[in-house]
């Protein structure tokens, strides 16, 4: 009997954590879980104080909320949930097991805002494992310009030098984080080995992950763009490689067929996807005074 109690305690400690997961992104990203550190020290995790969202009906299998606040706001300032006029309440039920939620944010606000990706379940038995994969894409597949001995390599396979970068990078093996664009490199510890997170709603009904503003991160080397957050690249353009104009080099370039959207989904204990939310984020380019595309996002690309 004593051994039974000890094993029960070990099991409890083993499941109380938010961890990272990795993989690709077909209809649902295929993931292989890798245990993370203590979730309290995970830089992308912000559990908050509320255990569930009171606006979500009891029994909802899966829900998502996108929050926003200015980068200059106090650390303790609350996030404001964005209106979801295009997507309803972003709640998954057995009637609508797979949905897409679309959000549009004024481009200047988006560039200077911190985002909160908050998700959870009020039906843990229907959503035993909840997973989140942020959006990302490959910026370059180039090989290095020098071999291991430091001598020039094949000039037809040049290295990749991000705009504003200090050195050329090898992107051929897919292991260099700077060879990727989008939110995931900044939201997932150990990216690209890990490409997402998961948690257990039976233990933690709701969890959130934050993404700092592009203005703070400067992930595109000072270029004023919203590619860090926006994933609204048209479907037909996703298969094509694209290069940026010289004024914002490395902001738009990408490798075809490497675009991965934001996905939130539930899995059974047998790893079967059962509910999902695809999140699409765009920026609003036109204001009442006629401003247009001051911080470019994907629909402005010229392939």
C-alpha positions as semicolon CSV with decimal commas, in nm:
position;residue;x (nm);y (nm);z (nm)
1;X;0,000;0,000;0,000
2;X;0,283;0,243;0,082
3;X;0,438;0,177;-0,258
4;X;0,105;0,259;-0,423
5;X;0,090;0,601;-0,253
6;X;0,452;0,679;-0,347
7;X;0,382;0,598;-0,713
8;X;0,072;0,819;-0,704
9;X;0,274;1,117;-0,577
10;X;0,540;1,060;-0,844
11;X;0,271;1,061;-1,112
12;X;0,124;1,387;-0,982
13;X;0,460;1,564;-0,989
14;X;0,533;1,428;-1,334
15;X;0,226;1,584;-1,497
16;X;0,219;1,926;-1,330
17;X;0,416;2,118;-1,590
18;X;0,392;2,312;-1,913
19;X;0,647;2,177;-2,155
20;X;0,780;2,232;-2,503
21;X;0,712;2,026;-2,810
22;X;0,856;2,013;-3,159
23;X;0,767;1,910;-3,508
24;X;0,620;2,015;-3,843
25;X;0,289;2,177;-3,939
26;X;0,050;1,992;-4,168
27;X;-0,323;2,023;-4,087
28;X;-0,214;1,974;-3,728
29;X;0,153;2,021;-3,641
30;X;0,311;1,682;-3,570
31;X;0,495;1,711;-3,241
32;X;0,743;1,522;-3,027
33;X;0,735;1,637;-2,668
34;X;1,049;1,748;-2,488
35;X;1,026;1,827;-2,115
36;X;1,099;2,192;-2,035
37;X;1,224;2,354;-1,718
38;X;0,998;2,452;-1,432
39;X;0,702;2,628;-1,602
40;X;0,741;2,916;-1,359
41;X;1,076;3,001;-1,521
42;X;0,971;2,946;-1,883
43;X;1,012;3,290;-2,048
44;X;0,715;3,233;-2,277
45;X;0,466;3,127;-2,012
46;X;0,242;3,363;-1,818
47;X;-0,009;3,155;-1,617
48;X;-0,165;3,465;-1,455
49;X;-0,397;3,449;-1,157
50;X;-0,728;3,336;-1,312
51;X;-0,767;2,964;-1,365
52;X;-1,040;2,994;-1,630
53;X;-1,213;3,254;-1,845
54;X;-1,554;3,337;-1,697
55;X;-1,690;3,439;-2,039
56;X;-1,651;3,083;-2,171
57;X;-1,952;2,852;-2,117
58;X;-1,904;2,547;-1,897
59;X;-1,828;2,233;-2,096
60;X;-1,647;2,413;-2,380
61;X;-1,383;2,179;-2,518
62;X;-1,133;2,445;-2,630
63;X;-1,116;2,824;-2,634
64;X;-0,876;3,102;-2,728
65;X;-0,839;3,469;-2,641
66;X;-0,597;3,718;-2,799
67;X;-0,501;4,001;-2,565
68;X;-0,309;4,318;-2,639
69;X;-0,141;4,596;-2,442
70;X;0,103;4,873;-2,530
71;X;0,471;4,791;-2,486
72;X;0,501;5,099;-2,260
73;X;0,231;4,975;-2,021
74;X;0,321;4,870;-1,669
75;X;0,419;4,506;-1,632
76;X;0,116;4,450;-1,411
77;X;-0,127;4,615;-1,657
78;X;-0,400;4,383;-1,779
79;X;-0,429;4,272;-2,140
80;X;-0,736;4,383;-2,335
81;X;-0,912;4,107;-2,524
82;X;-0,957;4,193;-2,891
83;X;-1,301;4,190;-3,048
84;X;-1,373;3,875;-3,244
85;X;-1,635;4,001;-3,489
86;X;-1,493;3,787;-3,771
87;X;-1,462;3,473;-3,566
88;X;-1,736;3,467;-3,307
89;X;-1,617;3,387;-2,959
90;X;-1,334;3,154;-3,065
91;X;-1,483;2,863;-2,871
92;X;-1,478;2,503;-2,992
93;X;-1,769;2,269;-2,920
94;X;-1,864;1,923;-3,040
95;X;-2,083;2,093;-3,304
96;X;-1,790;2,297;-3,444
97;X;-1,479;2,090;-3,365
98;X;-1,242;2,280;-3,596
99;X;-1,258;2,656;-3,642
100;X;-1,048;2,949;-3,768
101;X;-1,032;3,270;-3,567
102;X;-0,921;3,587;-3,748
103;X;-0,798;3,905;-3,583
104;X;-0,707;4,240;-3,742
105;X;-0,512;4,500;-3,543
106;X;-0,427;4,857;-3,652
107;X;-0,073;4,834;-3,787
108;X;0,084;5,097;-3,564
109;X;-0,076;4,950;-3,254
110;X;0,040;4,601;-3,350
111;X;0,399;4,715;-3,406
112;X;0,413;4,867;-3,056
113;X;0,209;4,608;-2,864
114;X;0,270;4,298;-2,653
115;X;0,034;4,013;-2,738
116;X;-0,108;3,748;-2,508
117;X;-0,215;3,410;-2,647
118;X;-0,451;3,269;-2,383
119;X;-0,611;2,928;-2,420
120;X;-0,778;2,659;-2,216
121;X;-1,051;2,399;-2,180
122;X;-1,356;2,363;-1,959
123;X;-1,398;1,999;-2,055
124;X;-1,068;1,837;-1,962
125;X;-1,201;1,489;-2,032
126;X;-1,257;1,594;-2,395
127;X;-0,919;1,771;-2,418
128;X;-0,665;1,567;-2,220
129;X;-0,365;1,734;-2,388
130;X;-0,376;2,093;-2,516
131;X;-0,106;2,203;-2,763
132;X;-0,001;2,535;-2,909
133;X;0,228;2,593;-3,206
134;X;0,306;2,959;-3,290
135;X;0,355;3,076;-3,647
136;X;0,694;3,059;-3,820
137;X;0,859;3,017;-4,160
138;X;1,205;2,956;-4,304
139;X;1,385;3,273;-4,414
140;X;1,657;3,096;-4,611
141;X;1,778;2,748;-4,703
142;X;2,124;2,864;-4,808
143;X;2,438;2,658;-4,747
144;X;2,753;2,808;-4,589
145;X;3,005;2,992;-4,806
146;X;3,304;2,827;-4,638
147;X;3,375;2,470;-4,549
148;X;3,493;2,345;-4,211
149;X;3,853;2,437;-4,296
150;X;3,756;2,796;-4,374
151;X;3,815;2,774;-4,749
152;X;3,557;2,897;-5,001
153;X;3,280;2,652;-5,079
154;X;3,061;2,621;-5,387
155;X;2,968;2,977;-5,486
156;X;2,640;2,855;-5,630
157;X;2,528;2,777;-5,274
158;X;2,597;3,106;-5,093
159;X;2,548;3,166;-4,725
160;X;2,270;3,375;-4,574
161;X;2,347;3,720;-4,436
162;X;2,040;3,871;-4,265
163;X;2,002;4,245;-4,312
164;X;2,183;4,414;-4,027
165;X;2,358;4,092;-3,930
166;X;2,727;4,069;-3,852
167;X;2,804;3,735;-4,015
168;X;2,678;3,494;-4,276
169;X;2,478;3,200;-4,149
170;X;2,439;2,843;-4,263
171;X;2,070;2,760;-4,296
172;X;2,107;2,430;-4,478
173;X;2,056;2,209;-4,171
174;X;1,756;2,401;-4,035
175;X;1,908;2,439;-3,687
176;X;1,989;2,811;-3,679
177;X;1,709;3,017;-3,514
178;X;1,807;3,332;-3,706
179;X;1,720;3,149;-4,028
180;X;1,352;3,160;-3,927
181;X;1,096;3,438;-3,910
182;X;0,768;3,477;-3,726
183;X;0,659;3,443;-3,365
184;X;0,777;3,094;-3,272
185;X;1,151;3,177;-3,246
186;X;1,059;3,427;-2,972
187;X;0,788;3,224;-2,797
188;X;0,938;2,875;-2,781
189;X;1,249;2,797;-2,582
190;X;1,492;2,585;-2,783
191;X;1,342;2,673;-3,122
192;X;1,370;2,525;-3,387
193;X;1,431;2,195;-3,208
194;X;1,111;2,273;-3,021
195;X;0,830;2,444;-3,211
196;X;0,551;2,463;-2,956
197;X;0,410;2,403;-2,608
198;X;0,160;2,172;-2,444
199;X;-0,014;2,146;-2,110
200;X;-0,274;1,926;-1,942
201;X;-0,612;2,099;-1,882
202;X;-0,694;1,852;-1,605
203;X;-0,402;2,001;-1,413
204;X;-0,396;2,358;-1,552
205;X;-0,730;2,452;-1,714
206;X;-0,592;2,769;-1,873
207;X;-0,247;2,897;-1,972
208;X;-0,120;3,196;-2,169
209;X;0,193;3,276;-2,369
210;X;0,319;3,625;-2,446
211;X;0,499;3,777;-2,744
212;X;0,685;4,106;-2,708
213;X;0,639;4,381;-2,964
214;X;0,834;4,391;-3,288
215;X;0,951;4,739;-3,189
216;X;1,113;4,591;-2,876
217;X;1,246;4,272;-3,030
218;X;1,372;4,425;-3,356
219;X;1,365;4,075;-3,499
220;X;1,384;4,214;-3,853
221;X;1,696;4,420;-3,785
222;X;1,520;4,753;-3,744
223;X;1,289;4,729;-4,046
224;X;0,942;4,865;-3,965
225;X;0,732;4,560;-4,049
226;X;0,472;4,340;-3,881
227;X;0,591;4,003;-4,012
228;X;0,678;3,903;-3,656
229;X;0,307;3,856;-3,578
230;X;0,104;3,850;-3,900
231;X;0,053;3,517;-4,072
232;X;-0,198;3,623;-4,338
233;X;0,018;3,536;-4,639
234;X;-0,223;3,426;-4,918
235;X;-0,240;3,052;-4,977
236;X;-0,112;3,066;-5,336
237;X;0,194;3,266;-5,230
238;X;0,302;3,018;-4,964
239;X;0,449;2,774;-5,211
240;X;0,675;3,033;-5,371
241;X;1,010;3,167;-5,259
242;X;1,016;3,544;-5,218
243;X;1,281;3,812;-5,169
244;X;1,239;4,155;-5,016
245;X;1,299;4,490;-5,182
246;X;1,632;4,642;-5,083
247;X;1,474;4,888;-4,841
248;X;1,354;4,616;-4,607
249;X;1,581;4,327;-4,705
250;X;1,529;4,006;-4,503
251;X;1,189;4,124;-4,388
252;X;0,994;3,939;-4,654
253;X;1,221;3,671;-4,791
254;X;1,109;3,316;-4,724
255;X;1,148;2,960;-4,845
256;X;0,844;2,819;-5,023
257;X;0,624;2,566;-4,844
258;X;0,771;2,641;-4,501
259;X;0,491;2,863;-4,370
260;X;0,334;2,737;-4,045
261;X;0,026;2,907;-3,895
262;X;-0,075;2,950;-3,531
263;X;-0,249;2,630;-3,421
264;X;-0,415;2,537;-3,092
265;X;-0,553;2,188;-3,062
266;X;-0,657;1,907;-2,830
267;X;-0,526;1,553;-2,841
268;X;-0,641;1,236;-2,673
269;X;-0,399;1,029;-2,469
270;X;-0,345;0,830;-2,789
271;X;-0,226;1,146;-2,970
272;X;-0,538;1,176;-3,183
273;X;-0,635;1,540;-3,267
274;X;-0,998;1,601;-3,173
275;X;-1,054;1,981;-3,161
276;X;-0,859;2,266;-3,317
277;X;-0,835;2,642;-3,358
278;X;-0,636;2,800;-3,640
279;X;-0,549;3,163;-3,560
280;X;-0,498;3,419;-3,835
281;X;-0,360;3,764;-3,748
282;X;-0,338;4,057;-3,988
283;X;-0,278;4,428;-3,953
284;X;-0,518;4,699;-4,065
285;X;-0,341;4,924;-4,313
286;X;-0,598;5,195;-4,382
287;X;-0,707;5,454;-4,125
288;X;-0,983;5,718;-4,160
289;X;-0,724;5,974;-4,279
290;X;-0,603;5,754;-4,562
291;X;-0,278;5,611;-4,420
292;X;-0,167;5,295;-4,598
293;X;0,072;5,016;-4,505
294;X;0,321;5,203;-4,289
295;X;0,431;4,872;-4,132
296;X;0,404;4,614;-4,413
297;X;0,260;4,271;-4,352
298;X;0,218;3,974;-4,586
299;X;-0,054;4,086;-4,830
300;X;0,179;4,366;-4,940
301;X;0,438;4,120;-5,076
302;X;0,524;4,135;-5,447
303;X;0,629;3,784;-5,547
